[in-house]
PDB file of C-alpha atoms in Angstrom:
ATOM      1  CA  UNK A  24       9.833   4.914  -2.656  1.00  0.00           C
ATOM      2  CA  UNK A  25      10.294   2.566  -5.713  1.00  0.00           C
ATOM      3  CA  UNK A  26      14.063   4.000  -6.380  1.00  0.00           C
ATOM      4  CA  UNK A  27      14.760   2.973  -2.647  1.00  0.00           C
ATOM      5  CA  UNK A  28      12.985  -0.485  -2.959  1.00  0.00           C
ATOM      6  CA  UNK A  29      15.012  -1.291  -6.291  1.00  0.00           C
ATOM      7  CA  UNK A  30      18.421  -0.379  -4.302  1.00  0.00           C
ATOM      8  CA  UNK A  31      16.931  -2.651  -1.587  1.00  0.00           C
ATOM      9  CA  UNK A  32      16.234  -5.775  -3.874  1.00  0.00           C
ATOM     10  CA  UNK A  33      19.766  -5.013  -5.693  1.00  0.00           C
ATOM     11  CA  UNK A  34      21.588  -5.735  -1.883  1.00  0.00           C
ATOM     12  CA  UNK A  35      19.270  -7.755  -0.517  1.00  0.00           C
ATOM     13  CA  UNK A  36      19.492 -10.476  -3.738  1.00  0.00           C
ATOM     14  CA  UNK A  37      23.403 -10.428  -3.194  1.00  0.00           C
ATOM     15  CA  UNK A  38      22.691 -12.181  -0.307  1.00  0.00           C
ATOM     16  CA  UNK A  39      20.083 -14.758  -1.883  1.00  0.00           C
ATOM     17  CA  UNK A  40      22.078 -15.458  -5.163  1.00  0.00           C
ATOM     18  CA  UNK A  41      26.108 -14.485  -4.491  1.00  0.00           C
ATOM     19  CA  UNK A  42      27.294 -14.603  -0.608  1.00  0.00           C
ATOM     20  CA  UNK A  43      27.420 -18.500  -0.378  1.00  0.00           C
ATOM     21  CA  UNK A  44      29.838 -18.460  -3.864  1.00  0.00           C
ATOM     22  CA  UNK A  45      31.598 -15.641  -2.273  1.00  0.00           C
ATOM     23  CA  UNK A  46      32.532 -17.198   0.977  1.00  0.00           C
ATOM     24  CA  UNK A  47      33.582 -20.462  -0.772  1.00  0.00           C
ATOM     25  CA  UNK A  48      35.727 -19.391  -3.550  1.00  0.00           C
ATOM     26  CA  UNK A  49      36.562 -15.927  -2.843  1.00  0.00           C
ATOM     27  CA  UNK A  50      37.142 -15.550   0.957  1.00  0.00           C
ATOM     28  CA  UNK A  51      38.171 -19.545   0.816  1.00  0.00           C
ATOM     29  CA  UNK A  52      35.795 -21.223   3.076  1.00  0.00           C
ATOM     30  CA  UNK A  53      35.360 -24.859   3.066  1.00  0.00           C
ATOM     31  CA  UNK A  54      32.028 -26.262   2.669  1.00  0.00           C
ATOM     32  CA  UNK A  55      30.714 -26.820   6.275  1.00  0.00           C
ATOM     33  CA  UNK A  56      32.151 -23.005   7.089  1.00  0.00           C
ATOM     34  CA  UNK A  57      30.738 -21.643   3.968  1.00  0.00           C
ATOM     35  CA  UNK A  58      27.034 -23.166   5.093  1.00  0.00           C
ATOM     36  CA  UNK A  59      27.220 -21.786   8.553  1.00  0.00           C
ATOM     37  CA  UNK A  60      28.439 -18.100   7.909  1.00  0.00           C
ATOM     38  CA  UNK A  61      25.940 -17.939   4.814  1.00  0.00           C
ATOM     39  CA  UNK A  62      23.350 -18.546   7.191  1.00  0.00           C
ATOM     40  CA  UNK A  63      24.336 -15.691   9.200  1.00  0.00           C
ATOM     41  CA  UNK A  64      22.348 -12.850   6.564  1.00  0.00           C
ATOM     42  CA  UNK A  65      19.257 -14.989   6.917  1.00  0.00           C
ATOM     43  CA  UNK A  66      19.447 -15.150  10.803  1.00  0.00           C
ATOM     44  CA  UNK A  67      20.228 -11.210  11.035  1.00  0.00           C
ATOM     45  CA  UNK A  68      17.017 -10.258   8.206  1.00  0.00           C
ATOM     46  CA  UNK A  69      14.741 -12.639  10.342  1.00  0.00           C
ATOM     47  CA  UNK A  70      15.276 -11.055  13.527  1.00  0.00           C
ATOM     48  CA  UNK A  71      15.793  -7.436  12.132  1.00  0.00           C
ATOM     49  CA  UNK A  72      12.486  -7.121  10.109  1.00  0.00           C
ATOM     50  CA  UNK A  73      10.135  -7.273  13.135  1.00  0.00           C
ATOM     51  CA  UNK A  74      12.411  -5.206  14.984  1.00  0.00           C
ATOM     52  CA  UNK A  75      12.478  -2.633  12.661  1.00  0.00           C
ATOM     53  CA  UNK A  76       8.876  -2.232  12.419  1.00  0.00           C
ATOM     54  CA  UNK A  77       8.309  -2.354  16.221  1.00  0.00           C
ATOM     55  CA  UNK A  78      11.037   0.305  16.408  1.00  0.00           C
ATOM     56  CA  UNK A  79       9.059   2.198  14.202  1.00  0.00           C
ATOM     57  CA  UNK A  80       5.475   1.875  15.809  1.00  0.00           C
ATOM     58  CA  UNK A  81       7.204   2.942  18.698  1.00  0.00           C
ATOM     59  CA  UNK A  82       8.937   6.345  17.464  1.00  0.00           C
ATOM     60  CA  UNK A  83       5.801   7.386  15.779  1.00  0.00           C
ATOM     61  CA  UNK A  84       4.047   7.533  19.080  1.00  0.00           C
ATOM     62  CA  UNK A  85       6.862   9.832  20.127  1.00  0.00           C
ATOM     63  CA  UNK A  86       8.142  11.603  16.941  1.00  0.00           C
ATOM     64  CA  UNK A  87       5.656  11.199  14.493  1.00  0.00           C
ATOM     65  CA  UNK A  88       5.425   9.244  11.130  1.00  0.00           C
ATOM     66  CA  UNK A  89       8.779  11.071   9.655  1.00  0.00           C
ATOM     67  CA  UNK A  90      10.539  10.483  12.053  1.00  0.00           C
ATOM     68  CA  UNK A  91       9.149   6.949  12.916  1.00  0.00           C
ATOM     69  CA  UNK A  92       8.699   5.538   9.174  1.00  0.00           C
ATOM     70  CA  UNK A  93      11.757   7.652   6.833  1.00  0.00           C
ATOM     71  CA  UNK A  94      14.011   8.080   9.948  1.00  0.00           C
ATOM     72  CA  UNK A  95      13.864   4.046  10.499  1.00  0.00           C
ATOM     73  CA  UNK A  96      14.449   3.714   6.693  1.00  0.00           C
ATOM     74  CA  UNK A  97      17.077   6.346   6.564  1.00  0.00           C
ATOM     75  CA  UNK A  98      19.040   4.745   9.353  1.00  0.00           C
ATOM     76  CA  UNK A  99      18.907   1.154   8.471  1.00  0.00           C
ATOM     77  CA  UNK A 100      20.123   1.460   4.755  1.00  0.00           C
ATOM     78  CA  UNK A 101      22.918   3.701   6.158  1.00  0.00           C
ATOM     79  CA  UNK A 102      23.922   1.540   8.373  1.00  0.00           C
ATOM     80  CA  UNK A 103      23.724  -1.448   6.160  1.00  0.00           C
ATOM     81  CA  UNK A 104      26.015   0.840   3.854  1.00  0.00           C
ATOM     82  CA  UNK A 105      28.192   1.373   6.474  1.00  0.00           C
ATOM     83  CA  UNK A 106      28.598  -2.555   7.211  1.00  0.00           C
ATOM     84  CA  UNK A 107      28.952  -3.706   4.259  1.00  0.00           C
ATOM     85  CA  UNK A 108      31.928  -1.167   2.857  1.00  0.00           C
ATOM     86  CA  UNK A 109      33.834  -2.396   5.798  1.00  0.00           C
ATOM     87  CA  UNK A 110      32.842  -5.944   5.774  1.00  0.00           C
ATOM     88  CA  UNK A 111      33.741  -6.233   2.193  1.00  0.00           C
ATOM     89  CA  UNK A 112      37.156  -4.791   3.118  1.00  0.00           C
ATOM     90  CA  UNK A 113      38.539  -6.865   6.857  1.00  0.00           C
ATOM     91  CA  UNK A 114      40.826  -9.340   6.197  1.00  0.00           C
ATOM     92  CA  UNK A 115      39.629 -12.074   8.680  1.00  0.00           C
ATOM     93  CA  UNK A 116      36.697 -13.854   7.016  1.00  0.00           C
ATOM     94  CA  UNK A 117      34.696 -14.805   9.428  1.00  0.00           C
ATOM     95  CA  UNK A 118      34.590 -11.417  10.496  1.00  0.00           C
ATOM     96  CA  UNK A 119      34.028 -10.050   7.267  1.00  0.00           C
ATOM     97  CA  UNK A 120      30.878 -12.422   7.263  1.00  0.00           C
ATOM     98  CA  UNK A 121      29.428 -11.088  10.750  1.00  0.00           C
ATOM     99  CA  UNK A 122      29.787  -7.429   9.115  1.00  0.00           C
ATOM    100  CA  UNK A 123      28.120  -8.177   5.715  1.00  0.00           C
ATOM    101  CA  UNK A 124      25.636 -10.171   7.918  1.00  0.00           C
ATOM    102  CA  UNK A 125      25.229  -7.080   9.675  1.00  0.00           C
ATOM    103  CA  UNK A 126      24.454  -5.337   7.148  1.00  0.00           C
ATOM    104  CA  UNK A 127      21.714  -7.723   5.716  1.00  0.00           C
ATOM    105  CA  UNK A 128      20.144  -7.400   9.151  1.00  0.00           C
ATOM    106  CA  UNK A 129      20.731  -3.322   8.919  1.00  0.00           C
ATOM    107  CA  UNK A 130      18.920  -3.599   5.436  1.00  0.00           C
ATOM    108  CA  UNK A 131      16.035  -5.195   6.473  1.00  0.00           C
ATOM    109  CA  UNK A 132      15.365  -2.794   9.732  1.00  0.00           C
ATOM    110  CA  UNK A 133      13.622  -0.314   6.870  1.00  0.00           C
ATOM    111  CA  UNK A 134      11.844  -3.342   5.649  1.00  0.00           C
ATOM    112  CA  UNK A 135       8.611  -2.388   7.060  1.00  0.00           C
ATOM    113  CA  UNK A 136       8.797   1.276   6.366  1.00  0.00           C
ATOM    114  CA  UNK A 137       8.232   0.269   2.607  1.00  0.00           C
ATOM    115  CA  UNK A 138       4.892  -1.335   3.419  1.00  0.00           C
ATOM    116  CA  UNK A 139       3.489   0.358   5.749  1.00  0.00           C
ATOM    117  CA  UNK A 140       4.144   3.708   4.347  1.00  0.00           C
ATOM    118  CA  UNK A 141       2.665   2.545   0.983  1.00  0.00           C
ATOM    119  CA  UNK A 142      -0.229   1.356   3.336  1.00  0.00           C
ATOM    120  CA  UNK A 143      -0.623   4.905   4.483  1.00  0.00           C
ATOM    121  CA  UNK A 144      -0.297   7.346   1.489  1.00  0.00           C
ATOM    122  CA  UNK A 145      -2.294   4.782  -0.926  1.00  0.00           C
ATOM    123  CA  UNK A 146      -5.144   4.007   0.804  1.00  0.00           C
ATOM    124  CA  UNK A 147      -7.497   1.862  -0.957  1.00  0.00           C
ATOM    125  CA  UNK A 148      -4.753   1.692  -3.633  1.00  0.00           C
ATOM    126  CA  UNK A 149      -2.073   0.458  -1.813  1.00  0.00           C
ATOM    127  CA  UNK A 150      -2.497  -2.862  -3.766  1.00  0.00           C
ATOM    128  CA  UNK A 151      -1.107  -1.212  -6.924  1.00  0.00           C
ATOM    129  CA  UNK A 152       0.872   1.374  -5.048  1.00  0.00           C
ATOM    130  CA  UNK A 153       2.945  -1.360  -3.332  1.00  0.00           C
ATOM    131  CA  UNK A 154       2.888  -3.747  -6.753  1.00  0.00           C
ATOM    132  CA  UNK A 155       4.748  -1.277  -8.567  1.00  0.00           C
ATOM    133  CA  UNK A 156       6.923  -0.469  -5.729  1.00  0.00           C
ATOM    134  CA  UNK A 157       7.878  -3.925  -5.101  1.00  0.00           C
ATOM    135  CA  UNK A 158       8.857  -3.922  -8.718  1.00  0.00           C
ATOM    136  CA  UNK A 159      11.620  -1.535  -8.153  1.00  0.00           C
ATOM    137  CA  UNK A 160      12.894  -4.736  -5.781  1.00  0.00           C
ATOM    138  CA  UNK A 161      12.519  -7.431  -8.621  1.00  0.00           C
ATOM    139  CA  UNK A 162      14.049  -5.272 -10.990  1.00  0.00           C
ATOM    140  CA  UNK A 163      16.809  -4.483  -8.437  1.00  0.00           C
ATOM    141  CA  UNK A 164      17.281  -8.613  -8.299  1.00  0.00           C
ATOM    142  CA  UNK A 165      17.442  -9.106 -11.893  1.00  0.00           C
ATOM    143  CA  UNK A 166      19.982  -6.393 -12.157  1.00  0.00           C
ATOM    144  CA  UNK A 167      22.077  -7.551  -9.604  1.00  0.00           C
ATOM    145  CA  UNK A 168      21.871 -11.660 -11.051  1.00  0.00           C
ATOM    146  CA  UNK A 169      23.824 -10.164 -13.471  1.00  0.00           C
ATOM    147  CA  UNK A 170      25.610  -6.992 -12.352  1.00  0.00           C
ATOM    148  CA  UNK A 171      27.348  -8.389  -9.629  1.00  0.00           C
ATOM    149  CA  UNK A 172      29.293 -11.137 -10.822  1.00  0.00           C
ATOM    150  CA  UNK A 173      30.550  -8.948 -13.400  1.00  0.00           C
ATOM    151  CA  UNK A 174      32.031  -6.351 -11.237  1.00  0.00           C
ATOM    152  CA  UNK A 175      33.381  -9.269  -8.943  1.00  0.00           C
ATOM    153  CA  UNK A 176      35.177 -10.270 -11.818  1.00  0.00           C
ATOM    154  CA  UNK A 177      36.578  -7.563 -13.814  1.00  0.00           C
ATOM    155  CA  UNK A 178      37.103  -5.528 -10.595  1.00  0.00           C
ATOM    156  CA  UNK A 179      37.319  -7.500  -7.420  1.00  0.00           C
ATOM    157  CA  UNK A 180      34.395  -8.636  -5.183  1.00  0.00           C
ATOM    158  CA  UNK A 181      35.617  -5.637  -2.694  1.00  0.00           C
ATOM    159  CA  UNK A 182      34.133  -3.935  -5.666  1.00  0.00           C
ATOM    160  CA  UNK A 183      31.145  -5.420  -6.129  1.00  0.00           C
ATOM    161  CA  UNK A 184      30.089  -5.051  -2.318  1.00  0.00           C
ATOM    162  CA  UNK A 185      31.079  -1.419  -2.295  1.00  0.00           C
ATOM    163  CA  UNK A 186      28.739  -0.522  -5.044  1.00  0.00           C
ATOM    164  CA  UNK A 187      25.857  -2.735  -3.016  1.00  0.00           C
ATOM    165  CA  UNK A 188      26.747  -0.218  -0.433  1.00  0.00           C
ATOM    166  CA  UNK A 189      26.496   2.728  -2.375  1.00  0.00           C
ATOM    167  CA  UNK A 190      23.134   1.742  -3.383  1.00  0.00           C
ATOM    168  CA  UNK A 191      22.011   1.467   0.058  1.00  0.00           C
ATOM    169  CA  UNK A 192      23.320   5.190   0.817  1.00  0.00           C
ATOM    170  CA  UNK A 193      21.264   5.785  -2.079  1.00  0.00           C
ATOM    171  CA  UNK A 194      18.073   4.723  -0.986  1.00  0.00           C
ATOM    172  CA  UNK A 195      18.467   5.547   1.913  1.00  0.00           C
ATOM    173  CA  UNK A 196      18.714   9.583   0.898  1.00  0.00           C
ATOM    174  CA  UNK A 197      15.792   8.791  -1.539  1.00  0.00           C
ATOM    175  CA  UNK A 198      13.787   8.152   1.636  1.00  0.00           C
ATOM    176  CA  UNK A 199      14.636  11.686   2.986  1.00  0.00           C
ATOM    177  CA  UNK A 200      11.750  12.684  -0.123  1.00  0.00           C
ATOM    178  CA  UNK A 201       9.466  10.637   1.256  1.00  0.00           C
ATOM    179  CA  UNK A 202       6.486  12.312   3.242  1.00  0.00           C
ATOM    180  CA  UNK A 203       4.487   9.411   4.966  1.00  0.00           C
ATOM    181  CA  UNK A 204       1.883  11.399   6.334  1.00  0.00           C
ATOM    182  CA  UNK A 205       1.215  12.633   2.164  1.00  0.00           C
ATOM    183  CA  UNK A 206      -2.022  10.836   0.357  1.00  0.00           C
ATOM    184  CA  UNK A 207      -2.300  10.025  -3.313  1.00  0.00           C
ATOM    185  CA  UNK A 208      -5.886   9.544  -2.492  1.00  0.00           C
ATOM    186  CA  UNK A 209      -8.641  11.750  -3.238  1.00  0.00           C
ATOM    187  CA  UNK A 210     -10.783  12.976  -0.044  1.00  0.00           C
ATOM    188  CA  UNK A 211     -13.992  12.404  -0.323  1.00  0.00           C
ATOM    189  CA  UNK A 212     -17.055  13.506   1.693  1.00  0.00           C
ATOM    190  CA  UNK A 213     -19.862  10.866   3.578  1.00  0.00           C
ATOM    191  CA  UNK A 214     -21.900  11.293   0.139  1.00  0.00           C
ATOM    192  CA  UNK A 215     -18.762   9.577  -1.885  1.00  0.00           C
ATOM    193  CA  UNK A 216     -17.877  12.565  -3.885  1.00  0.00           C
ATOM    194  CA  UNK A 217     -14.804  14.503  -4.172  1.00  0.00           C
ATOM    195  CA  UNK A 218     -14.395  17.271  -1.436  1.00  0.00           C
ATOM    196  CA  UNK A 219     -13.755  19.760  -3.999  1.00  0.00           C
ATOM    197  CA  UNK A 220     -16.840  19.006  -5.837  1.00  0.00           C
ATOM    198  CA  UNK A 221     -18.911  18.824  -3.089  1.00  0.00           C
ATOM    199  CA  UNK A 222     -18.202  22.403  -1.894  1.00  0.00           C
ATOM    200  CA  UNK A 223     -18.967  23.423  -5.568  1.00  0.00           C
ATOM    201  CA  UNK A 224     -22.209  22.099  -5.251  1.00  0.00           C
ATOM    202  CA  UNK A 225     -23.204  23.350  -2.062  1.00  0.00           C
ATOM    203  CA  UNK A 226     -21.474  26.998  -2.957  1.00  0.00           C
ATOM    204  CA  UNK A 227     -24.039  26.730  -6.538  1.00  0.00           C
ATOM    205  CA  UNK A 228     -27.138  25.253  -4.417  1.00  0.00           C
ATOM    206  CA  UNK A 229     -26.507  28.454  -1.690  1.00  0.00           C
ATOM    207  CA  UNK A 230     -26.111  30.889  -5.168  1.00  0.00           C
ATOM    208  CA  UNK A 231     -29.603  30.036  -6.462  1.00  0.00           C
TER     209      UNK A 231
END
């Protein structure tokens, strides 16, 4: 999940850091148009984030946690890869902006899965586990702040967005290895002792 959230952070921070400049300097939009179209990814994120959580909760009731949590994350990040790869190569600037914004929205469909799964598998340690996972996203943001303009200058901004699409694909694949029903917390009985320990104590008492 940390690997996937690294990929998530890498892509998300492209929109936070570089999308406006991309529209203005690479796509050639004027100030007013750049401001308008650079707003679209954030509107898409705001709409898709709660929508992803809603869909995930509904699917869990029908198909279980793996489909509801992991499936939504895989589909969201997979769609983001497609939208971003396609949008980066569309000649029409305004249409490209819409597709790229769609990629940002699709990316944020997966957002709820990250936090709900960490809370589910970590129990009382969810703060530590989710914090570690979130570190992955922050590292991804750090990397994209430096790497994306380098790729854009040397190979073109289409290549920079294709790299982002590849990270989305990696993040989607990483979710296939996640078991949302696993537990990182040792099971304990009502007396607070680990179950394995309690069973050993009980067995020993019976023998005595």
